[in-house]
């Protein structure tokens, strides 16, 4: 699948409030086409050519600023939400759990069911943000490759070095939060609670259908764009290893999309 179509599909599958935060790939492609269609103008020092080239670089920098602003805002929100979810779990156990100060199987069950749904949805959003980073980086690498190929320029290597230092590309913190979230999910969906868990999963499937579908699609997209191939280079992202956890089983059971 061509990258433009993949990006369009990913934007459609993303959260509505995120859809204007992705790479303006079409606009960048138009500028590359405009620049590469006038080699004679470039040789003559045409002002139109210089203007288009300057606009291309300006748009690239503007896109990076957009990615960074959005990514850092979401990252900060995720840190707060992660802490709040951990506090909710401890509060539920301490209040309504078997050894809590107000033991109640009914209240404990209801609250833990809500927490299960919220934490799975939260993990899904983190997967979407990691995919956001992946697909926008891939788009930048591809448009720069297209620019160099069509214009004979050498912009890609220099620009990618800059991109690798940007906040939106640095997903270590989000990856760590996602792993901690997976551990919490594994702990919440225990074998001892199997019958209750399946009921909880079904509730999540119904009420969280959108985030489930979006998360599964994001996982597949990340796997696809990070899979090594004959065109793999040092500009490509490394292959992705999907988590082998109860969470992935949860996705497989709730999604019509097969996960390899």
Short mmCIF file of C-alpha atoms in Angstrom, two decimals:
data_model
loop_
_atom_site.label_atom_id
_atom_site.label_comp_id
_atom_site.label_asym_id
_atom_site.label_seq_id
_atom_site.Cartn_x
_atom_site.Cartn_y
_atom_site.Cartn_z
CA UNK A 1 0.00 0.00 0.00
CA UNK A 2 1.29 3.46 -0.91
CA UNK A 3 2.14 5.62 2.06
CA UNK A 4 -0.39 8.34 1.17
CA UNK A 5 -3.24 5.82 1.33
CA UNK A 6 -1.91 4.28 4.53
CA UNK A 7 -1.69 7.70 6.16
CA UNK A 8 -5.21 8.59 5.06
CA UNK A 9 -6.53 5.32 6.49
CA UNK A 10 -4.66 5.88 9.73
CA UNK A 11 -6.05 9.39 10.11
CA UNK A 12 -9.57 8.03 9.61
CA UNK A 13 -8.93 5.32 12.19
CA UNK A 14 -7.52 7.76 14.73
CA UNK A 15 -9.37 9.67 17.42
CA UNK A 16 -11.42 12.54 15.94
CA UNK A 17 -9.56 15.21 17.94
CA UNK A 18 -6.22 13.92 16.56
CA UNK A 19 -7.02 14.02 12.86
CA UNK A 20 -5.59 17.47 12.12
CA UNK A 21 -2.34 16.65 13.94
CA UNK A 22 -0.88 14.32 11.33
CA UNK A 23 1.63 15.07 8.57
CA UNK A 24 0.39 17.30 5.72
CA UNK A 25 1.73 14.77 3.24
CA UNK A 26 -0.31 15.95 0.26
CA UNK A 27 0.87 19.56 0.62
CA UNK A 28 4.50 18.46 0.86
CA UNK A 29 4.11 16.22 -2.19
CA UNK A 30 2.69 19.13 -4.20
CA UNK A 31 5.69 21.28 -3.30
CA UNK A 32 8.15 18.51 -4.27
CA UNK A 33 6.34 18.12 -7.59
CA UNK A 34 6.47 21.87 -8.16
CA UNK A 35 10.17 22.07 -7.34
CA UNK A 36 11.16 19.03 -9.42
CA UNK A 37 9.14 20.12 -12.45
CA UNK A 38 11.27 23.23 -12.99
CA UNK A 39 14.94 22.19 -13.16
CA UNK A 40 15.69 24.87 -15.75
CA UNK A 41 14.21 27.51 -13.49
CA UNK A 42 16.46 26.32 -10.68
CA UNK A 43 19.53 26.57 -12.88
CA UNK A 44 18.59 30.13 -13.78
CA UNK A 45 18.06 31.08 -10.16
CA UNK A 46 14.30 31.58 -10.62
CA UNK A 47 12.64 33.32 -7.68
CA UNK A 48 9.59 31.04 -8.05
CA UNK A 49 11.76 27.96 -7.65
CA UNK A 50 13.49 29.46 -4.63
CA UNK A 51 10.15 30.40 -3.13
CA UNK A 52 8.78 26.86 -3.52
CA UNK A 53 11.92 25.36 -2.01
CA UNK A 54 11.80 27.75 0.96
CA UNK A 55 8.11 26.96 1.43
CA UNK A 56 8.90 23.24 1.47
CA UNK A 57 11.52 23.62 4.22
CA UNK A 58 9.27 25.99 6.16
CA UNK A 59 6.39 23.50 6.02
CA UNK A 60 8.66 20.67 7.18
CA UNK A 61 9.74 22.69 10.22
CA UNK A 62 6.16 23.74 10.94
CA UNK A 63 5.04 20.11 10.84
CA UNK A 64 7.71 19.12 13.35
CA UNK A 65 6.60 21.91 15.68
CA UNK A 66 3.01 20.67 15.34
CA UNK A 67 4.02 17.09 16.14
CA UNK A 68 6.05 18.15 19.18
CA UNK A 69 3.33 20.38 20.65
CA UNK A 70 0.68 17.68 20.29
CA UNK A 71 2.88 14.81 21.46
CA UNK A 72 4.16 16.59 24.57
CA UNK A 73 0.65 17.66 25.56
CA UNK A 74 -0.62 14.08 25.26
CA UNK A 75 2.43 12.71 27.05
CA UNK A 76 1.88 15.05 30.01
CA UNK A 77 -1.80 14.06 30.14
CA UNK A 78 -0.86 10.35 30.07
CA UNK A 79 1.52 10.75 33.01
CA UNK A 80 -1.28 12.31 35.09
CA UNK A 81 -3.87 9.71 34.03
CA UNK A 82 -1.50 6.83 34.73
CA UNK A 83 -0.98 8.05 38.28
CA UNK A 84 -4.73 8.57 38.78
CA UNK A 85 -5.52 5.03 37.59
CA UNK A 86 -2.99 3.54 39.99
CA UNK A 87 -4.53 5.58 42.81
CA UNK A 88 -8.04 4.38 41.84
CA UNK A 89 -6.88 0.75 41.99
CA UNK A 90 -5.33 1.21 45.44
CA UNK A 91 -8.37 3.14 46.66
CA UNK A 92 -10.79 0.43 45.48
CA UNK A 93 -8.73 -2.31 47.13
CA UNK A 94 -8.30 -0.33 50.34
CA UNK A 95 -11.96 0.64 50.56
CA UNK A 96 -14.10 -2.24 49.18
CA UNK A 97 -11.58 -5.07 48.86
CA UNK A 98 -11.63 -8.15 51.14
CA UNK A 99 -9.27 -6.44 53.58
CA UNK A 100 -10.57 -2.90 53.01
CA UNK A 101 -12.12 -0.57 55.57
CA UNK A 102 -15.59 -0.99 53.99
CA UNK A 103 -15.55 -4.49 52.41
CA UNK A 104 -18.21 -4.87 49.73
CA UNK A 105 -18.06 -7.46 46.97
CA UNK A 106 -20.68 -5.58 44.91
CA UNK A 107 -19.06 -2.13 45.15
CA UNK A 108 -15.61 -3.61 44.66
CA UNK A 109 -16.75 -5.51 41.56
CA UNK A 110 -18.42 -2.48 40.02
CA UNK A 111 -15.43 -0.21 40.58
CA UNK A 112 -12.91 -2.75 39.31
CA UNK A 113 -14.99 -3.29 36.18
CA UNK A 114 -14.90 0.47 35.50
CA UNK A 115 -11.16 0.52 36.14
CA UNK A 116 -10.59 -2.41 33.78
CA UNK A 117 -12.36 -0.61 30.97
CA UNK A 118 -10.60 2.69 31.64
CA UNK A 119 -7.14 1.15 31.84
CA UNK A 120 -7.59 -0.82 28.60
CA UNK A 121 -8.85 2.32 26.85
CA UNK A 122 -5.93 4.27 28.32
CA UNK A 123 -3.43 1.70 27.04
CA UNK A 124 -5.10 1.91 23.65
CA UNK A 125 -4.55 5.66 23.52
CA UNK A 126 -0.86 5.18 24.34
CA UNK A 127 -0.57 2.69 21.47
CA UNK A 128 -2.22 5.27 19.21
CA UNK A 129 0.30 7.91 20.30
CA UNK A 130 3.24 5.60 19.62
CA UNK A 131 1.76 4.90 16.21
CA UNK A 132 1.33 8.66 15.70
CA UNK A 133 5.06 9.06 16.24
CA UNK A 134 5.90 6.14 13.95
CA UNK A 135 3.73 7.11 11.02
CA UNK A 136 4.68 10.79 11.05
CA UNK A 137 8.37 9.97 11.19
CA UNK A 138 7.90 7.53 8.31
CA UNK A 139 6.05 10.18 6.32
CA UNK A 140 8.85 12.71 6.83
CA UNK A 141 11.48 10.15 5.78
CA UNK A 142 9.51 9.26 2.65
CA UNK A 143 8.83 12.83 1.54
CA UNK A 144 12.49 13.75 2.07
CA UNK A 145 13.58 10.72 0.07
CA UNK A 146 11.23 11.83 -2.70
CA UNK A 147 12.64 15.35 -2.54
CA UNK A 148 16.27 14.17 -2.81
CA UNK A 149 15.45 11.78 -5.64
CA UNK A 150 13.54 14.29 -7.73
CA UNK A 151 15.67 17.35 -7.13
CA UNK A 152 19.12 15.85 -6.70
CA UNK A 153 19.30 17.52 -3.30
CA UNK A 154 20.81 16.11 -0.11
CA UNK A 155 18.24 17.24 2.42
CA UNK A 156 17.09 13.91 3.86
CA UNK A 157 20.13 12.86 5.86
CA UNK A 158 20.58 16.29 7.47
CA UNK A 159 16.90 16.71 8.27
CA UNK A 160 16.42 13.20 9.66
CA UNK A 161 19.28 13.81 12.11
CA UNK A 162 17.27 16.75 13.38
CA UNK A 163 14.06 14.70 13.57
CA UNK A 164 15.73 11.99 15.67
CA UNK A 165 16.28 14.58 18.42
CA UNK A 166 12.67 15.77 18.52
CA UNK A 167 10.27 15.08 21.43
CA UNK A 168 7.65 13.47 19.16
CA UNK A 169 10.17 10.85 18.05
CA UNK A 170 11.25 9.98 21.60
CA UNK A 171 8.67 7.45 22.78
CA UNK A 172 10.66 5.84 25.61
CA UNK A 173 8.46 7.31 28.35
CA UNK A 174 5.21 6.34 26.64
CA UNK A 175 6.57 2.83 25.98
CA UNK A 176 7.42 2.47 29.66
CA UNK A 177 3.96 3.70 30.73
CA UNK A 178 2.38 1.24 28.27
CA UNK A 179 4.39 -1.66 29.74
CA UNK A 180 3.37 -0.68 33.26
CA UNK A 181 -0.21 -0.45 32.05
CA UNK A 182 0.04 -3.95 30.54
CA UNK A 183 1.31 -5.28 33.87
CA UNK A 184 -1.68 -3.69 35.61
CA UNK A 185 -4.06 -5.21 33.07
CA UNK A 186 -2.49 -8.66 33.48
CA UNK A 187 -2.91 -8.32 37.24
CA UNK A 188 -6.53 -7.16 36.98
CA UNK A 189 -7.55 -9.88 34.53
CA UNK A 190 -6.42 -12.80 36.68
CA UNK A 191 -7.12 -16.48 36.15
CA UNK A 192 -8.89 -16.61 39.52
CA UNK A 193 -11.45 -14.09 38.22
CA UNK A 194 -11.89 -15.83 34.84
CA UNK A 195 -15.66 -15.86 34.74
CA UNK A 196 -15.92 -12.23 35.86
CA UNK A 197 -13.15 -11.21 33.45
CA UNK A 198 -14.93 -12.55 30.41
CA UNK A 199 -18.00 -10.55 31.37
CA UNK A 200 -15.80 -7.48 31.85
CA UNK A 201 -14.19 -8.02 28.47
CA UNK A 202 -17.54 -8.24 26.77
CA UNK A 203 -18.58 -4.95 28.40
CA UNK A 204 -15.36 -3.35 27.21
CA UNK A 205 -15.95 -4.64 23.71
CA UNK A 206 -19.38 -3.02 23.53
CA UNK A 207 -18.66 0.29 25.24
CA UNK A 208 -15.12 0.69 23.94
CA UNK A 209 -15.59 -0.57 20.40
CA UNK A 210 -14.05 2.53 18.81
CA UNK A 211 -10.86 2.55 20.83
CA UNK A 212 -10.46 -1.21 20.37
CA UNK A 213 -10.78 -0.96 16.61
CA UNK A 214 -8.44 2.02 16.46
CA UNK A 215 -5.87 0.37 18.71
CA UNK A 216 -5.81 -2.88 16.73
CA UNK A 217 -5.43 -0.93 13.50
CA UNK A 218 -2.59 1.10 15.04
CA UNK A 219 -0.79 -2.07 16.12
CA UNK A 220 -1.09 -3.50 12.63
CA UNK A 221 0.11 -0.27 11.04
CA UNK A 222 3.13 -0.08 13.37
CA UNK A 223 4.00 -3.67 12.56
CA UNK A 224 3.62 -3.03 8.84
CA UNK A 225 5.72 0.15 8.62
CA UNK A 226 8.42 -1.22 10.94
CA UNK A 227 8.78 -4.61 9.26
CA UNK A 228 12.21 -5.09 7.72
CA UNK A 229 12.18 -5.56 3.92
CA UNK A 230 14.38 -5.34 0.88
CA UNK A 231 14.04 -1.54 1.08
CA UNK A 232 15.08 -1.35 4.74
CA UNK A 233 17.69 1.33 5.45
CA UNK A 234 19.12 3.30 8.36
CA UNK A 235 16.24 5.77 7.88
CA UNK A 236 13.69 3.02 8.60
CA UNK A 237 12.27 2.22 12.02
CA UNK A 238 13.34 -1.14 13.48
CA UNK A 239 10.94 -4.12 13.27
CA UNK A 240 8.24 -4.12 15.94
CA UNK A 241 7.72 -6.97 18.39
CA UNK A 242 4.11 -6.98 19.55
CA UNK A 243 3.61 -7.71 23.25
CA UNK A 244 2.91 -11.36 24.05
CA UNK A 245 0.53 -10.72 26.89
CA UNK A 246 -3.04 -11.17 28.04
CA UNK A 247 -3.66 -7.73 26.52
CA UNK A 248 -2.91 -8.99 23.01
CA UNK A 249 -5.28 -11.93 23.60
CA UNK A 250 -7.87 -9.35 24.60
CA UNK A 251 -7.39 -7.52 21.30
CA UNK A 252 -7.56 -10.75 19.29
CA UNK A 253 -10.75 -11.87 20.99
CA UNK A 254 -12.49 -8.53 20.50
CA UNK A 255 -11.40 -7.63 16.99
CA UNK A 256 -12.48 -9.01 13.58
CA UNK A 257 -9.05 -7.94 12.27
CA UNK A 258 -6.54 -10.80 12.56
CA UNK A 259 -3.32 -9.89 14.38
CA UNK A 260 -0.31 -11.77 12.95
#
